[in-house]
Short mmCIF file of N, CA and C in Angstrom, two decimals:
data_model
loop_
_atom_site.label_atom_id
_atom_site.label_comp_id
_atom_site.label_asym_id
_atom_site.label_seq_id
_atom_site.Cartn_x
_atom_site.Cartn_y
_atom_site.Cartn_z
N THR A 1 -12.43 50.58 -18.06
CA THR A 1 -13.79 50.18 -18.80
C THR A 1 -14.44 49.00 -17.89
N LYS A 2 -15.79 49.10 -17.92
CA LYS A 2 -16.59 48.01 -17.23
C LYS A 2 -16.73 46.89 -18.21
N LEU A 3 -16.66 45.69 -17.53
CA LEU A 3 -16.73 44.46 -18.49
C LEU A 3 -18.15 44.16 -18.92
N GLY A 4 -19.07 44.89 -18.42
CA GLY A 4 -20.38 44.50 -18.69
C GLY A 4 -21.06 43.77 -17.42
N SER A 5 -22.28 43.40 -17.64
CA SER A 5 -23.00 42.66 -16.49
C SER A 5 -22.94 41.14 -16.64
N ILE A 6 -22.25 40.48 -17.56
CA ILE A 6 -22.23 39.07 -17.69
C ILE A 6 -21.89 38.42 -16.29
N TYR A 7 -20.94 39.07 -15.64
CA TYR A 7 -20.44 38.48 -14.35
C TYR A 7 -21.18 38.79 -13.12
N ASP A 8 -22.22 39.71 -13.44
CA ASP A 8 -23.11 40.07 -12.14
C ASP A 8 -23.72 38.94 -11.46
N ASP A 9 -23.57 38.86 -10.14
CA ASP A 9 -24.06 37.88 -9.37
C ASP A 9 -23.82 36.35 -9.79
N LYS A 10 -22.62 36.23 -10.38
CA LYS A 10 -22.30 34.92 -10.88
C LYS A 10 -21.20 34.38 -9.95
N ILE A 11 -21.23 32.99 -9.95
CA ILE A 11 -20.07 32.28 -9.12
C ILE A 11 -19.06 31.77 -10.19
N ILE A 12 -17.91 32.26 -9.99
CA ILE A 12 -16.81 32.03 -11.08
C ILE A 12 -15.69 31.26 -10.47
N LEU A 13 -15.26 30.21 -11.30
CA LEU A 13 -14.23 29.39 -10.81
C LEU A 13 -13.12 29.51 -11.73
N ILE A 14 -11.87 29.84 -11.21
CA ILE A 14 -10.73 29.98 -12.06
C ILE A 14 -9.71 28.81 -11.74
N THR A 15 -9.36 27.99 -12.61
CA THR A 15 -8.37 26.99 -12.39
C THR A 15 -7.05 27.46 -12.83
N GLY A 16 -5.86 27.17 -12.20
CA GLY A 16 -4.67 27.90 -12.37
C GLY A 16 -4.67 29.27 -12.11
N ALA A 17 -5.42 29.62 -10.97
CA ALA A 17 -5.75 31.00 -10.64
C ALA A 17 -4.35 31.76 -10.27
N GLY A 18 -3.44 31.05 -9.76
CA GLY A 18 -2.13 31.64 -9.20
C GLY A 18 -1.17 31.95 -10.50
N GLY A 19 -1.42 31.45 -11.67
CA GLY A 19 -0.56 31.67 -12.78
C GLY A 19 -0.67 33.03 -13.34
N SER A 20 0.15 33.31 -14.35
CA SER A 20 0.04 34.73 -14.99
C SER A 20 -1.21 35.01 -15.56
N ILE A 21 -1.89 34.09 -16.33
CA ILE A 21 -3.08 34.36 -16.96
C ILE A 21 -4.18 34.36 -15.99
N GLY A 22 -4.22 33.24 -15.12
CA GLY A 22 -5.29 33.23 -14.12
C GLY A 22 -5.35 34.42 -13.19
N SER A 23 -4.31 34.99 -12.80
CA SER A 23 -4.22 36.06 -11.83
C SER A 23 -4.66 37.27 -12.51
N SER A 24 -4.34 37.48 -13.96
CA SER A 24 -4.80 38.55 -14.76
C SER A 24 -6.29 38.58 -14.90
N ILE A 25 -6.86 37.43 -15.05
CA ILE A 25 -8.23 37.25 -15.14
C ILE A 25 -8.94 37.68 -13.74
N ILE A 26 -8.33 37.17 -12.80
CA ILE A 26 -8.87 37.67 -11.46
C ILE A 26 -8.95 39.30 -11.22
N PHE A 27 -7.70 39.86 -11.62
CA PHE A 27 -7.76 41.36 -11.34
C PHE A 27 -8.72 42.04 -12.34
N GLN A 28 -9.00 41.43 -13.46
CA GLN A 28 -10.18 42.09 -14.20
C GLN A 28 -11.57 41.81 -13.57
N LEU A 29 -11.69 40.56 -13.15
CA LEU A 29 -12.98 40.22 -12.48
C LEU A 29 -13.37 41.03 -11.26
N LEU A 30 -12.22 41.43 -10.53
CA LEU A 30 -12.38 42.19 -9.29
C LEU A 30 -13.19 43.51 -9.56
N LYS A 31 -13.15 43.96 -10.75
CA LYS A 31 -13.88 45.29 -11.32
C LYS A 31 -15.44 44.98 -11.52
N THR A 32 -15.76 43.59 -11.34
CA THR A 32 -17.12 43.36 -11.65
C THR A 32 -17.95 43.06 -10.42
N ASN A 33 -19.26 42.80 -10.51
CA ASN A 33 -20.12 42.51 -9.30
C ASN A 33 -20.37 41.02 -9.27
N PHE A 34 -19.36 40.17 -9.27
CA PHE A 34 -19.60 38.59 -9.13
C PHE A 34 -20.17 38.46 -7.75
N ARG A 35 -20.79 37.40 -7.67
CA ARG A 35 -21.27 36.82 -6.32
C ARG A 35 -20.18 36.24 -5.51
N ARG A 36 -19.40 35.29 -6.17
CA ARG A 36 -18.37 34.64 -5.54
C ARG A 36 -17.18 34.23 -6.56
N LEU A 37 -16.06 34.42 -6.13
CA LEU A 37 -14.81 34.00 -6.95
C LEU A 37 -14.28 32.87 -6.31
N ILE A 38 -14.08 31.66 -6.98
CA ILE A 38 -13.35 30.62 -6.32
C ILE A 38 -11.95 30.38 -7.11
N LEU A 39 -11.02 30.52 -6.44
CA LEU A 39 -9.62 30.44 -6.98
C LEU A 39 -9.01 29.01 -6.70
N LEU A 40 -8.68 28.33 -7.65
CA LEU A 40 -8.19 27.09 -7.55
C LEU A 40 -6.73 26.87 -8.12
N ASP A 41 -5.88 26.48 -7.36
CA ASP A 41 -4.40 26.26 -7.79
C ASP A 41 -3.79 25.18 -7.11
N ASN A 42 -2.80 24.44 -7.65
CA ASN A 42 -2.07 23.41 -6.97
C ASN A 42 -0.72 23.94 -6.36
N SER A 43 -0.51 25.18 -6.56
CA SER A 43 0.75 25.77 -6.05
C SER A 43 0.31 26.55 -4.80
N GLU A 44 0.80 26.11 -3.69
CA GLU A 44 0.68 26.82 -2.38
C GLU A 44 1.12 28.23 -2.41
N TYR A 45 2.32 28.35 -2.98
CA TYR A 45 2.99 29.71 -3.10
C TYR A 45 2.09 30.64 -3.85
N ASN A 46 1.75 30.24 -5.10
CA ASN A 46 0.73 31.12 -6.00
C ASN A 46 -0.44 31.43 -5.26
N LEU A 47 -1.13 30.55 -4.68
CA LEU A 47 -2.36 30.84 -4.03
C LEU A 47 -2.10 31.70 -2.77
N TYR A 48 -1.07 31.58 -2.10
CA TYR A 48 -0.76 32.58 -0.98
C TYR A 48 -0.47 33.97 -1.62
N LYS A 49 0.27 34.05 -2.59
CA LYS A 49 0.37 35.39 -3.23
C LYS A 49 -0.96 36.13 -3.56
N LEU A 50 -1.80 35.24 -4.17
CA LEU A 50 -3.13 35.85 -4.49
C LEU A 50 -3.86 36.31 -3.15
N SER A 51 -3.77 35.54 -2.22
CA SER A 51 -4.59 35.92 -0.92
C SER A 51 -4.04 37.07 -0.33
N LYS A 52 -2.80 37.45 -0.51
CA LYS A 52 -2.33 38.85 -0.09
C LYS A 52 -3.01 40.04 -0.74
N PHE A 53 -3.53 39.77 -2.02
CA PHE A 53 -4.15 40.84 -2.65
C PHE A 53 -5.63 41.04 -2.43
N SER A 54 -6.19 40.00 -2.00
CA SER A 54 -7.73 40.01 -1.78
C SER A 54 -8.20 39.52 -0.39
N THR A 55 -7.47 39.83 0.69
CA THR A 55 -7.86 39.47 1.96
C THR A 55 -9.00 40.11 2.49
N ASN A 56 -9.35 41.28 2.03
CA ASN A 56 -10.49 42.02 2.34
C ASN A 56 -11.80 41.69 1.66
N LYS A 57 -11.73 40.70 0.88
CA LYS A 57 -13.00 40.30 0.13
C LYS A 57 -13.36 39.02 0.72
N LYS A 58 -14.66 38.95 1.36
CA LYS A 58 -15.07 37.61 1.95
C LYS A 58 -15.75 36.80 0.87
N ASN A 59 -16.01 37.29 -0.43
CA ASN A 59 -16.58 36.28 -1.33
C ASN A 59 -15.55 35.80 -2.34
N ILE A 60 -14.35 35.73 -1.83
CA ILE A 60 -13.35 35.03 -2.59
C ILE A 60 -12.83 33.95 -1.74
N LEU A 61 -12.91 32.79 -2.32
CA LEU A 61 -12.51 31.51 -1.73
C LEU A 61 -11.25 30.96 -2.36
N PHE A 62 -10.24 30.40 -1.65
CA PHE A 62 -9.02 29.86 -2.15
C PHE A 62 -9.03 28.43 -1.81
N PHE A 63 -8.77 27.63 -2.89
CA PHE A 63 -8.62 26.18 -2.92
C PHE A 63 -7.32 25.63 -3.37
N LEU A 64 -6.70 24.99 -2.49
CA LEU A 64 -5.38 24.51 -2.91
C LEU A 64 -5.61 22.94 -3.22
N ARG A 65 -6.03 22.88 -4.60
CA ARG A 65 -6.35 21.67 -5.21
C ARG A 65 -6.05 21.64 -6.66
N ASN A 66 -6.03 20.36 -7.20
CA ASN A 66 -5.79 20.11 -8.57
C ASN A 66 -7.15 19.84 -9.41
N PHE A 67 -7.28 20.44 -10.42
CA PHE A 67 -8.63 20.32 -11.14
C PHE A 67 -8.81 18.87 -11.65
N ASN A 68 -7.79 18.07 -11.63
CA ASN A 68 -7.98 16.58 -12.11
C ASN A 68 -8.21 15.62 -11.04
N ASP A 69 -8.36 16.11 -9.74
CA ASP A 69 -8.92 15.32 -8.63
C ASP A 69 -10.47 15.37 -8.84
N LYS A 70 -10.92 14.42 -9.44
CA LYS A 70 -12.39 14.25 -9.67
C LYS A 70 -13.28 14.34 -8.49
N ALA A 71 -12.90 13.74 -7.38
CA ALA A 71 -13.67 13.69 -6.16
C ALA A 71 -13.83 15.12 -5.61
N GLU A 72 -12.70 15.80 -5.48
CA GLU A 72 -12.56 17.19 -5.07
C GLU A 72 -13.52 18.04 -6.00
N MET A 73 -13.43 17.93 -7.34
CA MET A 73 -14.20 18.81 -8.12
C MET A 73 -15.66 18.55 -8.05
N ILE A 74 -15.99 17.31 -7.99
CA ILE A 74 -17.52 16.96 -7.67
C ILE A 74 -17.97 17.60 -6.51
N ASN A 75 -17.19 17.64 -5.41
CA ASN A 75 -17.57 18.23 -4.11
C ASN A 75 -17.75 19.81 -4.43
N LEU A 76 -16.68 20.36 -5.05
CA LEU A 76 -16.69 21.77 -5.18
C LEU A 76 -17.78 22.27 -5.95
N LEU A 77 -18.14 21.48 -7.18
CA LEU A 77 -19.15 21.92 -8.12
C LEU A 77 -20.61 21.69 -7.41
N SER A 78 -20.70 20.77 -6.57
CA SER A 78 -21.95 20.34 -5.92
C SER A 78 -22.29 21.51 -4.88
N ILE A 79 -21.27 21.81 -4.08
CA ILE A 79 -21.51 22.80 -3.05
C ILE A 79 -21.69 24.22 -3.54
N HIS A 80 -20.76 24.59 -4.58
CA HIS A 80 -20.73 26.03 -5.01
C HIS A 80 -21.64 26.45 -6.10
N LYS A 81 -22.25 25.42 -6.92
CA LYS A 81 -22.99 25.92 -8.02
C LYS A 81 -22.52 26.87 -8.92
N VAL A 82 -21.31 26.53 -9.47
CA VAL A 82 -20.49 27.38 -10.20
C VAL A 82 -21.25 27.68 -11.67
N ASP A 83 -21.13 29.04 -12.08
CA ASP A 83 -21.87 29.45 -13.29
C ASP A 83 -20.94 29.50 -14.34
N ILE A 84 -19.67 29.96 -14.12
CA ILE A 84 -18.66 30.34 -15.21
C ILE A 84 -17.30 29.72 -14.72
N ILE A 85 -16.64 29.05 -15.78
CA ILE A 85 -15.23 28.64 -15.40
C ILE A 85 -14.22 29.13 -16.34
N PHE A 86 -13.09 29.62 -15.89
CA PHE A 86 -12.08 29.92 -16.66
C PHE A 86 -11.01 29.02 -16.38
N HIS A 87 -10.57 28.11 -17.43
CA HIS A 87 -9.76 27.07 -17.15
C HIS A 87 -8.32 27.56 -17.56
N ALA A 88 -7.50 28.01 -16.75
CA ALA A 88 -6.11 28.40 -17.03
C ALA A 88 -5.06 27.51 -16.49
N ALA A 89 -5.49 26.44 -15.91
CA ALA A 89 -4.52 25.46 -15.34
C ALA A 89 -3.88 24.64 -16.56
N ALA A 90 -2.54 24.78 -16.74
CA ALA A 90 -1.98 23.96 -17.75
C ALA A 90 -0.36 24.07 -17.61
N TYR A 91 0.17 23.02 -18.17
CA TYR A 91 1.75 23.06 -18.32
C TYR A 91 1.87 23.76 -19.66
N LYS A 92 2.97 24.67 -19.50
CA LYS A 92 3.01 25.62 -20.62
C LYS A 92 4.53 25.78 -21.00
N HIS A 93 5.48 25.45 -20.18
CA HIS A 93 6.97 25.78 -20.44
C HIS A 93 7.49 24.84 -21.55
N VAL A 94 7.57 25.22 -22.70
CA VAL A 94 7.93 24.29 -23.84
C VAL A 94 9.18 23.38 -23.67
N PRO A 95 10.34 23.92 -23.24
CA PRO A 95 11.52 23.04 -23.08
C PRO A 95 11.24 22.02 -21.99
N LEU A 96 10.63 22.29 -20.96
CA LEU A 96 10.33 21.34 -19.93
C LEU A 96 9.38 20.35 -20.36
N ILE A 97 8.34 20.74 -21.13
CA ILE A 97 7.27 19.79 -21.65
C ILE A 97 7.97 18.89 -22.67
N GLU A 98 8.87 19.31 -23.55
CA GLU A 98 9.56 18.52 -24.44
C GLU A 98 10.18 17.31 -23.81
N MET A 99 10.72 17.68 -22.55
CA MET A 99 11.41 16.48 -21.70
C MET A 99 10.42 15.64 -21.00
N ASN A 100 9.14 16.14 -20.91
CA ASN A 100 8.13 15.32 -20.13
C ASN A 100 6.88 15.32 -20.96
N PRO A 101 6.82 14.65 -22.10
CA PRO A 101 5.69 14.85 -22.96
C PRO A 101 4.36 14.18 -22.51
N PHE A 102 4.54 13.20 -21.79
CA PHE A 102 3.37 12.42 -21.36
C PHE A 102 2.66 13.14 -20.30
N SER A 103 3.42 13.89 -19.43
CA SER A 103 2.77 14.77 -18.33
C SER A 103 2.05 15.90 -18.95
N SER A 104 2.45 16.43 -20.06
CA SER A 104 1.70 17.50 -20.70
C SER A 104 0.44 16.97 -21.44
N ILE A 105 0.48 15.78 -22.18
CA ILE A 105 -0.65 15.26 -22.80
C ILE A 105 -1.75 14.96 -21.73
N LYS A 106 -1.31 14.37 -20.55
CA LYS A 106 -2.22 14.04 -19.48
C LYS A 106 -2.81 15.20 -18.88
N ASN A 107 -2.13 16.21 -18.52
CA ASN A 107 -2.60 17.36 -17.88
C ASN A 107 -3.37 18.27 -18.92
N ASN A 108 -2.63 18.57 -19.93
CA ASN A 108 -3.38 19.64 -20.90
C ASN A 108 -4.51 19.11 -21.72
N PHE A 109 -4.44 17.70 -22.06
CA PHE A 109 -5.49 17.14 -22.83
C PHE A 109 -6.36 16.30 -22.06
N LEU A 110 -5.87 15.15 -21.59
CA LEU A 110 -6.79 14.08 -21.08
C LEU A 110 -7.42 14.56 -19.83
N ASP A 111 -6.64 15.21 -18.79
CA ASP A 111 -7.46 15.61 -17.60
C ASP A 111 -8.36 16.79 -17.89
N THR A 112 -7.87 17.71 -18.90
CA THR A 112 -8.79 18.79 -19.33
C THR A 112 -10.00 18.24 -19.92
N PHE A 113 -9.93 17.30 -20.78
CA PHE A 113 -11.13 16.62 -21.41
C PHE A 113 -12.12 16.07 -20.26
N GLU A 114 -11.54 15.37 -19.38
CA GLU A 114 -12.31 14.79 -18.34
C GLU A 114 -12.98 15.87 -17.40
N PHE A 115 -12.29 17.02 -17.14
CA PHE A 115 -12.77 18.03 -16.33
C PHE A 115 -13.99 18.61 -17.22
N MET A 116 -13.72 18.90 -18.42
CA MET A 116 -14.87 19.58 -19.25
C MET A 116 -16.03 18.66 -19.21
N LYS A 117 -15.90 17.33 -19.41
CA LYS A 117 -17.08 16.44 -19.43
C LYS A 117 -17.79 16.54 -18.09
N LEU A 118 -17.00 16.56 -16.96
CA LEU A 118 -17.53 16.63 -15.61
C LEU A 118 -18.42 17.77 -15.41
N ILE A 119 -17.85 18.97 -15.79
CA ILE A 119 -18.61 20.20 -15.52
C ILE A 119 -19.98 20.25 -16.22
N THR A 120 -20.21 19.54 -17.27
CA THR A 120 -21.45 19.63 -18.05
C THR A 120 -22.53 19.04 -17.15
N GLN A 121 -22.25 18.18 -16.14
CA GLN A 121 -23.27 17.65 -15.25
C GLN A 121 -23.67 18.54 -14.27
N TYR A 122 -23.06 19.71 -14.07
CA TYR A 122 -23.32 20.52 -12.94
C TYR A 122 -23.90 21.92 -13.26
N ASN A 123 -24.60 21.98 -14.50
CA ASN A 123 -25.21 23.29 -14.91
C ASN A 123 -24.23 24.41 -14.97
N VAL A 124 -23.05 24.28 -15.25
CA VAL A 124 -22.06 25.34 -15.51
C VAL A 124 -22.44 25.98 -16.90
N THR A 125 -22.79 27.20 -16.87
CA THR A 125 -23.27 27.88 -18.18
C THR A 125 -22.23 28.13 -19.16
N ASN A 126 -21.04 28.64 -18.65
CA ASN A 126 -19.91 28.99 -19.55
C ASN A 126 -18.70 28.41 -19.04
N PHE A 127 -17.83 27.86 -20.10
CA PHE A 127 -16.58 27.44 -19.70
C PHE A 127 -15.62 27.96 -20.89
N CYS A 128 -14.55 28.56 -20.31
CA CYS A 128 -13.51 29.27 -21.24
C CYS A 128 -12.21 28.52 -21.06
N LEU A 129 -11.74 27.87 -22.04
CA LEU A 129 -10.31 27.17 -22.10
C LEU A 129 -9.35 28.33 -22.51
N ILE A 130 -8.37 28.47 -21.71
CA ILE A 130 -7.29 29.25 -21.99
C ILE A 130 -6.24 28.39 -22.78
N SER A 131 -6.15 28.75 -24.10
CA SER A 131 -5.22 27.92 -24.86
C SER A 131 -3.92 28.79 -25.24
N SER A 132 -3.26 28.37 -26.30
CA SER A 132 -2.06 28.80 -26.70
C SER A 132 -2.09 29.12 -28.18
N ASP A 133 -1.21 30.16 -28.62
CA ASP A 133 -0.89 30.45 -30.11
C ASP A 133 -0.18 29.19 -30.61
N LYS A 134 0.41 28.49 -29.78
CA LYS A 134 1.32 27.24 -30.18
C LYS A 134 0.32 26.15 -30.61
N ALA A 135 -0.86 26.20 -30.47
CA ALA A 135 -1.90 25.24 -30.77
C ALA A 135 -2.19 25.29 -32.34
N VAL A 136 -1.72 26.41 -32.91
CA VAL A 136 -1.87 26.60 -34.40
C VAL A 136 -0.88 25.84 -35.08
N ARG A 137 -1.20 24.81 -35.82
CA ARG A 137 -0.17 24.03 -36.53
C ARG A 137 0.94 23.67 -35.58
N PRO A 138 0.78 22.86 -34.54
CA PRO A 138 1.74 22.75 -33.49
C PRO A 138 3.11 22.12 -33.95
N THR A 139 4.12 22.59 -33.34
CA THR A 139 5.36 22.11 -33.70
C THR A 139 6.07 21.50 -32.57
N ASN A 140 5.44 21.41 -31.40
CA ASN A 140 6.05 20.93 -30.16
C ASN A 140 4.77 20.35 -29.40
N ILE A 141 5.19 19.56 -28.31
CA ILE A 141 4.27 18.81 -27.48
C ILE A 141 3.24 19.64 -26.83
N MET A 142 3.74 20.73 -26.28
CA MET A 142 2.86 21.62 -25.61
C MET A 142 1.72 22.26 -26.53
N GLY A 143 2.21 22.64 -27.76
CA GLY A 143 1.10 23.06 -28.65
C GLY A 143 0.21 22.02 -29.06
N ALA A 144 0.75 20.73 -29.26
CA ALA A 144 -0.05 19.67 -29.74
C ALA A 144 -1.11 19.24 -28.55
N SER A 145 -0.64 19.35 -27.22
CA SER A 145 -1.56 18.97 -26.24
C SER A 145 -2.66 20.11 -26.11
N LYS A 146 -2.31 21.43 -26.30
CA LYS A 146 -3.32 22.53 -26.26
C LYS A 146 -4.37 22.36 -27.39
N ARG A 147 -3.67 21.89 -28.65
CA ARG A 147 -4.76 21.76 -29.78
C ARG A 147 -5.64 20.62 -29.57
N LEU A 148 -5.16 19.44 -28.90
CA LEU A 148 -6.02 18.34 -28.51
C LEU A 148 -7.11 18.74 -27.59
N SER A 149 -6.80 19.67 -26.78
CA SER A 149 -7.77 20.14 -25.78
C SER A 149 -8.84 21.06 -26.39
N GLU A 150 -8.38 21.83 -27.47
CA GLU A 150 -9.30 22.60 -28.19
C GLU A 150 -10.27 21.81 -29.00
N LEU A 151 -9.77 20.69 -29.57
CA LEU A 151 -10.60 19.70 -30.40
C LEU A 151 -11.55 19.07 -29.48
N ALA A 152 -11.21 18.73 -28.21
CA ALA A 152 -12.00 18.07 -27.36
C ALA A 152 -13.19 19.05 -26.83
N LEU A 153 -12.82 20.26 -26.69
CA LEU A 153 -13.78 21.31 -26.40
C LEU A 153 -14.79 21.46 -27.45
N SER A 154 -14.40 21.54 -28.69
CA SER A 154 -15.21 21.61 -29.93
C SER A 154 -16.13 20.41 -29.92
N TYR A 155 -15.72 19.37 -29.56
CA TYR A 155 -16.49 18.19 -29.64
C TYR A 155 -17.65 18.18 -28.65
N LEU A 156 -17.25 18.62 -27.40
CA LEU A 156 -18.16 18.75 -26.33
C LEU A 156 -19.18 19.88 -26.57
N ASP A 157 -18.74 20.88 -27.22
CA ASP A 157 -19.66 22.12 -27.43
C ASP A 157 -20.75 21.65 -28.43
N ASN A 158 -20.28 20.77 -29.39
CA ASN A 158 -21.39 20.29 -30.40
C ASN A 158 -22.38 19.27 -29.88
N LEU A 159 -22.10 18.72 -28.76
CA LEU A 159 -22.92 17.70 -28.16
C LEU A 159 -24.33 18.41 -27.81
N LYS A 160 -25.40 17.97 -27.87
CA LYS A 160 -26.60 18.48 -27.47
C LYS A 160 -27.16 17.86 -26.04
N SER A 161 -26.24 17.18 -25.30
CA SER A 161 -26.62 16.69 -24.10
C SER A 161 -26.46 17.36 -22.83
N HIS A 162 -26.11 18.64 -23.12
CA HIS A 162 -25.84 19.50 -21.96
C HIS A 162 -26.09 20.89 -22.30
N ASN A 163 -26.08 21.82 -21.38
CA ASN A 163 -26.26 23.25 -21.67
C ASN A 163 -25.14 24.09 -21.49
N THR A 164 -23.95 23.65 -21.38
CA THR A 164 -22.75 24.40 -21.22
C THR A 164 -22.29 25.04 -22.53
N ILE A 165 -21.95 26.34 -22.43
CA ILE A 165 -21.39 26.91 -23.72
C ILE A 165 -19.88 26.83 -23.58
N PHE A 166 -19.21 26.23 -24.35
CA PHE A 166 -17.74 26.15 -24.35
C PHE A 166 -17.11 27.17 -25.55
N CYS A 167 -15.98 27.76 -24.89
CA CYS A 167 -15.31 28.67 -25.77
C CYS A 167 -13.73 28.52 -25.42
N SER A 168 -12.93 28.80 -26.38
CA SER A 168 -11.45 28.99 -25.98
C SER A 168 -10.95 30.22 -26.51
N VAL A 169 -9.78 30.62 -25.88
CA VAL A 169 -9.08 31.76 -26.32
C VAL A 169 -7.61 31.35 -26.37
N ARG A 170 -6.91 31.99 -27.42
CA ARG A 170 -5.53 31.56 -27.45
C ARG A 170 -4.64 32.73 -27.19
N PHE A 171 -3.83 32.70 -26.23
CA PHE A 171 -2.84 33.64 -25.93
C PHE A 171 -1.58 33.41 -26.58
N GLY A 172 -0.78 34.42 -26.95
CA GLY A 172 0.58 34.31 -27.46
C GLY A 172 1.56 34.55 -26.27
N ASN A 173 2.64 35.08 -26.46
CA ASN A 173 3.60 35.39 -25.34
C ASN A 173 2.96 36.62 -24.64
N VAL A 174 2.76 36.36 -23.33
CA VAL A 174 2.17 37.38 -22.46
C VAL A 174 3.29 38.07 -21.75
N ILE A 175 3.37 39.30 -21.81
CA ILE A 175 4.41 40.06 -21.27
C ILE A 175 4.52 40.00 -19.84
N ASN A 176 5.64 39.68 -19.29
CA ASN A 176 5.93 39.47 -17.92
C ASN A 176 5.46 38.22 -17.29
N SER A 177 4.91 37.26 -18.23
CA SER A 177 4.34 36.04 -17.62
C SER A 177 5.35 35.00 -17.48
N SER A 178 5.15 34.05 -16.58
CA SER A 178 6.09 32.90 -16.39
C SER A 178 6.24 32.25 -17.63
N GLY A 179 7.50 32.09 -18.11
CA GLY A 179 7.76 31.33 -19.29
C GLY A 179 7.50 32.14 -20.62
N SER A 180 7.46 33.50 -20.66
CA SER A 180 7.13 34.29 -21.79
C SER A 180 8.59 34.43 -22.40
N VAL A 181 8.56 34.56 -23.78
CA VAL A 181 9.78 34.86 -24.52
C VAL A 181 10.06 36.31 -24.35
N LYS A 182 11.34 36.63 -23.97
CA LYS A 182 11.77 38.06 -23.64
C LYS A 182 12.56 38.51 -24.84
#
């Protein structure tokens, strides 16, 4: 089925592009008429794997970067005039996060909040936060960090000082994804 024309002639950025959710979004977007797809990941291996699937498309760019590098993001947003962002970059492995709670809070909440504030300055029309079912009445640090990012998104969406439309979607266990419950 066709996704519709919302992505036609759009420049789309996916953070965490090499992860299970990010790469699934890419494979759906490949069926659309986007102008440019910008794939951002901090894992060289994940980005390399993605590049093997889409080497024949010249309108796909690969950036080995971290979304929390403000200078790099300013440069990217200034040059590429991004229309839509899917923010799939996150720490999500619950047992590992329980042992590293501050890393999760920093990445999934604080850095995500700063990134969302930044993109409002660059006429990004749509921002979609990929969240987790664990954000519902969270019982662990990962769920709490994702819930905080949802609250930050809600706060920014209610501000009248920008034109970005913010939304979030919660995923549960995704079959065959990294870290899914089997």
